[in-house]
XYZ file of C-alpha atoms in Angstrom:
244
model
C -41.976 -153.875 -102.707
C -42.270 -153.398 -98.967
C -42.243 -150.851 -96.187
C -41.546 -151.841 -92.581
C -40.610 -149.688 -89.574
C -39.499 -150.558 -86.064
C -39.394 -147.897 -83.333
C -37.569 -148.168 -80.019
C -39.359 -146.097 -77.383
C -38.605 -145.705 -73.712
C -41.866 -147.577 -73.111
C -41.106 -150.458 -75.451
C -41.112 -151.292 -79.146
C -43.549 -150.561 -81.980
C -43.548 -152.442 -85.290
C -45.521 -151.784 -88.470
C -45.367 -153.434 -91.893
C -47.380 -153.341 -95.077
C -48.468 -156.539 -96.843
C -47.983 -155.861 -100.565
C -45.247 -157.823 -102.325
C -45.998 -157.263 -105.993
C -47.981 -154.711 -107.924
C -49.095 -153.906 -111.408
C -52.220 -153.169 -113.373
C -53.592 -156.667 -112.783
C -51.015 -158.285 -110.492
C -51.239 -157.523 -106.784
C -50.122 -159.983 -104.123
C -50.528 -159.784 -100.367
C -48.281 -161.609 -97.898
C -47.649 -161.186 -94.209
C -44.227 -159.689 -93.440
C -44.422 -159.578 -89.637
C -43.781 -162.716 -87.589
C -43.752 -163.461 -83.855
C -41.832 -165.876 -81.655
C -43.170 -165.803 -78.101
C -42.940 -167.686 -74.836
C -45.080 -165.934 -72.229
C -42.976 -164.816 -69.290
C -39.698 -165.615 -71.064
C -39.445 -163.800 -74.407
C -41.256 -161.857 -77.091
C -39.543 -161.556 -80.473
C -40.847 -159.851 -83.615
C -39.356 -160.208 -87.099
C -40.225 -158.069 -90.148
C -38.869 -158.898 -93.594
C -38.231 -157.106 -96.879
C -36.746 -158.392 -100.106
C -37.051 -161.569 -102.149
C -40.176 -163.385 -100.951
C -38.709 -166.869 -101.377
C -35.712 -165.861 -99.279
C -37.714 -164.294 -96.462
C -40.178 -167.175 -96.302
C -37.317 -169.663 -96.175
C -35.685 -167.761 -93.304
C -38.894 -167.741 -91.256
C -39.564 -171.403 -92.042
C -36.064 -172.410 -90.953
C -36.333 -170.463 -87.711
C -39.655 -172.142 -86.962
C -38.631 -175.656 -88.001
C -35.305 -175.614 -86.188
C -37.013 -174.464 -83.016
C -39.007 -177.738 -83.109
C -35.955 -179.947 -83.634
C -33.505 -179.651 -80.705
C -30.653 -181.190 -82.685
C -31.075 -179.043 -85.779
C -29.583 -175.836 -84.391
C -28.491 -175.169 -80.837
C -29.481 -172.762 -79.542
C -32.692 -172.178 -81.498
C -34.646 -168.955 -81.388
C -36.473 -170.149 -78.259
C -33.239 -171.153 -76.533
C -31.129 -168.045 -77.216
C -30.254 -166.375 -73.929
C -30.221 -162.788 -75.212
C -31.505 -160.667 -78.079
C -27.910 -160.403 -79.312
C -27.849 -164.187 -79.705
C -31.193 -164.021 -81.503
C -29.819 -161.389 -83.898
C -26.760 -163.558 -84.541
C -28.962 -166.590 -85.264
C -31.256 -164.656 -87.608
C -28.258 -163.180 -89.430
C -26.639 -166.591 -89.874
C -29.906 -168.067 -91.126
C -30.432 -165.244 -93.641
C -26.879 -165.593 -94.925
C -27.303 -169.371 -95.223
C -30.535 -169.099 -97.205
C -29.104 -166.533 -99.637
C -25.997 -168.659 -100.193
C -28.091 -171.789 -100.788
C -30.342 -170.073 -103.306
C -27.360 -168.584 -105.125
C -25.708 -171.984 -105.476
C -28.904 -173.602 -106.765
C -29.660 -171.185 -109.556
C -28.798 -167.642 -110.564
C -25.364 -166.228 -109.907
C -26.488 -162.768 -108.810
C -26.800 -162.735 -105.025
C -28.816 -159.505 -105.249
C -31.733 -161.462 -106.737
C -32.101 -163.324 -103.446
C -31.345 -160.402 -101.131
C -33.376 -159.527 -98.067
C -33.157 -157.342 -94.986
C -34.791 -157.902 -91.616
C -35.889 -155.783 -88.679
C -35.694 -157.798 -85.476
C -36.801 -156.641 -82.056
C -37.943 -157.897 -78.708
C -36.917 -158.843 -75.214
C -35.483 -162.018 -73.707
C -35.591 -162.665 -69.968
C -34.128 -159.944 -67.793
C -32.475 -158.203 -70.740
C -33.628 -154.848 -72.078
C -35.833 -154.544 -75.175
C -33.541 -154.311 -78.209
C -33.990 -153.521 -81.897
C -31.726 -154.698 -84.738
C -31.381 -154.275 -88.491
C -30.038 -157.446 -90.134
C -28.315 -157.227 -93.528
C -28.173 -159.893 -96.296
C -24.539 -160.591 -95.415
C -25.692 -161.755 -91.971
C -24.218 -158.857 -90.011
C -26.405 -156.422 -88.116
C -26.568 -153.103 -86.290
C -28.510 -152.165 -83.164
C -30.757 -149.180 -82.534
C -29.274 -146.575 -80.196
C -30.113 -143.172 -78.754
C -28.816 -141.586 -81.957
C -30.767 -143.921 -84.265
C -33.772 -145.292 -82.380
C -35.722 -146.627 -85.368
C -35.106 -148.700 -88.489
C -36.825 -148.802 -91.880
C -36.573 -151.422 -94.606
C -37.999 -151.602 -98.111
C -39.326 -148.410 -99.695
C -37.985 -146.052 -97.042
C -37.480 -142.644 -98.617
C -41.047 -141.331 -98.743
C -41.914 -142.055 -95.127
C -38.589 -141.049 -93.610
C -39.008 -137.241 -93.398
C -41.863 -137.407 -90.880
C -39.885 -139.837 -88.701
C -36.814 -137.599 -88.772
C -38.820 -134.528 -87.769
C -41.353 -135.929 -85.301
C -39.992 -139.084 -83.642
C -39.263 -138.841 -79.917
C -38.379 -141.873 -77.778
C -40.445 -140.372 -74.937
C -43.641 -140.393 -77.005
C -46.606 -142.556 -76.032
C -47.537 -145.726 -77.893
C -50.594 -143.946 -79.253
C -48.517 -141.094 -80.683
C -46.014 -143.580 -82.097
C -48.777 -145.413 -83.953
C -50.131 -142.118 -85.280
C -46.646 -141.165 -86.454
C -46.217 -144.487 -88.232
C -49.576 -144.151 -89.949
C -48.544 -140.764 -91.321
C -45.240 -142.255 -92.497
C -47.029 -145.149 -94.189
C -49.657 -142.872 -95.724
C -46.901 -140.739 -97.274
C -45.278 -143.873 -98.690
C -48.539 -145.311 -100.013
C -49.415 -142.018 -101.710
C -46.034 -141.943 -103.480
C -45.475 -145.599 -104.336
C -47.948 -148.126 -105.704
C -45.838 -151.021 -104.412
C -46.758 -150.271 -100.773
C -50.343 -150.598 -99.585
C -52.779 -151.635 -96.885
C -53.470 -153.847 -94.994
C -50.890 -152.819 -92.402
C -49.795 -155.069 -89.537
C -49.062 -153.465 -86.154
C -47.464 -154.836 -82.981
C -46.952 -152.797 -79.813
C -44.657 -154.413 -77.243
C -44.507 -153.002 -73.725
C -41.080 -153.246 -72.062
C -40.900 -155.886 -69.338
C -44.116 -157.663 -70.322
C -42.345 -160.637 -71.937
C -45.452 -161.514 -73.888
C -46.882 -160.538 -77.255
C -48.484 -157.123 -76.991
C -51.309 -155.538 -78.911
C -51.474 -156.858 -82.477
C -53.730 -155.190 -85.026
C -54.337 -155.315 -88.771
C -55.346 -152.009 -90.355
C -57.368 -152.860 -93.442
C -58.627 -150.917 -96.438
C -61.349 -148.512 -95.397
C -60.211 -148.279 -91.764
C -61.906 -145.097 -90.461
C -58.983 -143.916 -88.344
C -56.432 -144.405 -91.123
C -58.659 -142.502 -93.547
C -59.001 -139.699 -90.995
C -55.221 -139.539 -90.549
C -54.652 -139.599 -94.318
C -57.082 -136.789 -95.112
C -56.136 -134.775 -92.012
C -52.428 -134.950 -92.821
C -53.093 -133.717 -96.344
C -55.090 -130.759 -95.039
C -52.441 -129.980 -92.409
C -49.689 -129.940 -95.044
C -51.650 -127.633 -97.318
C -52.409 -125.285 -94.439
C -48.766 -125.297 -93.320
C -47.645 -124.537 -96.877
C -50.138 -121.697 -97.196
C -48.898 -120.246 -93.913
C -45.270 -120.000 -95.023
C -43.932 -116.594 -96.160
C -44.576 -115.881 -99.826
C -41.660 -115.965 -102.234
C -41.059 -112.703 -104.063
C -38.899 -112.249 -107.142
C -36.277 -109.517 -106.691
């Protein structure tokens, strides 16, 4: 399984993804789910994927390969003139890959399904964040919904709903995401560290701070234990229930 989150802040964009794709007693696989397409001074684009691994890898490979072959797809991801065009291209590529896989083998499209969080900035345009569906269509983050989740979303959503604020600093946004991921990891074995993080500052038009948070990271462990203590203290501080 997977858990990925993209936040749209007034200061820019923050992305975080886990790296676990399969889990079991003796079967754990780790794959990167965050990918970057950058041209310094022109564009910075981040893609996070969830779903069938063969599908998502094929989508990323096609985007990369077609960007190297001018005649393969015009415009490519490095030639798109806006983030809307990038979202359209990514959606078309995802739809194409799913259709190709379905025709080659199984009949159930769901087996090859995938969803994508796409965000970034191109040229003079504003930073934008999109959620791309398997059908190739997409929606954009707005003031009402300024973040997207894909994969195993339900466990980490409550903290985002209660604490997210587009005015928050990058540091607070990262802390919020770590709490959201910790809640998900605690509840679901299919999501785990390492976590990949990218912080993009609006207007920079270059890849921002990229980090990998590995097992045993001191700050993550502090957040995990501190959040557990804070929840227990908050619970203890609530009024006691009394039977009538």
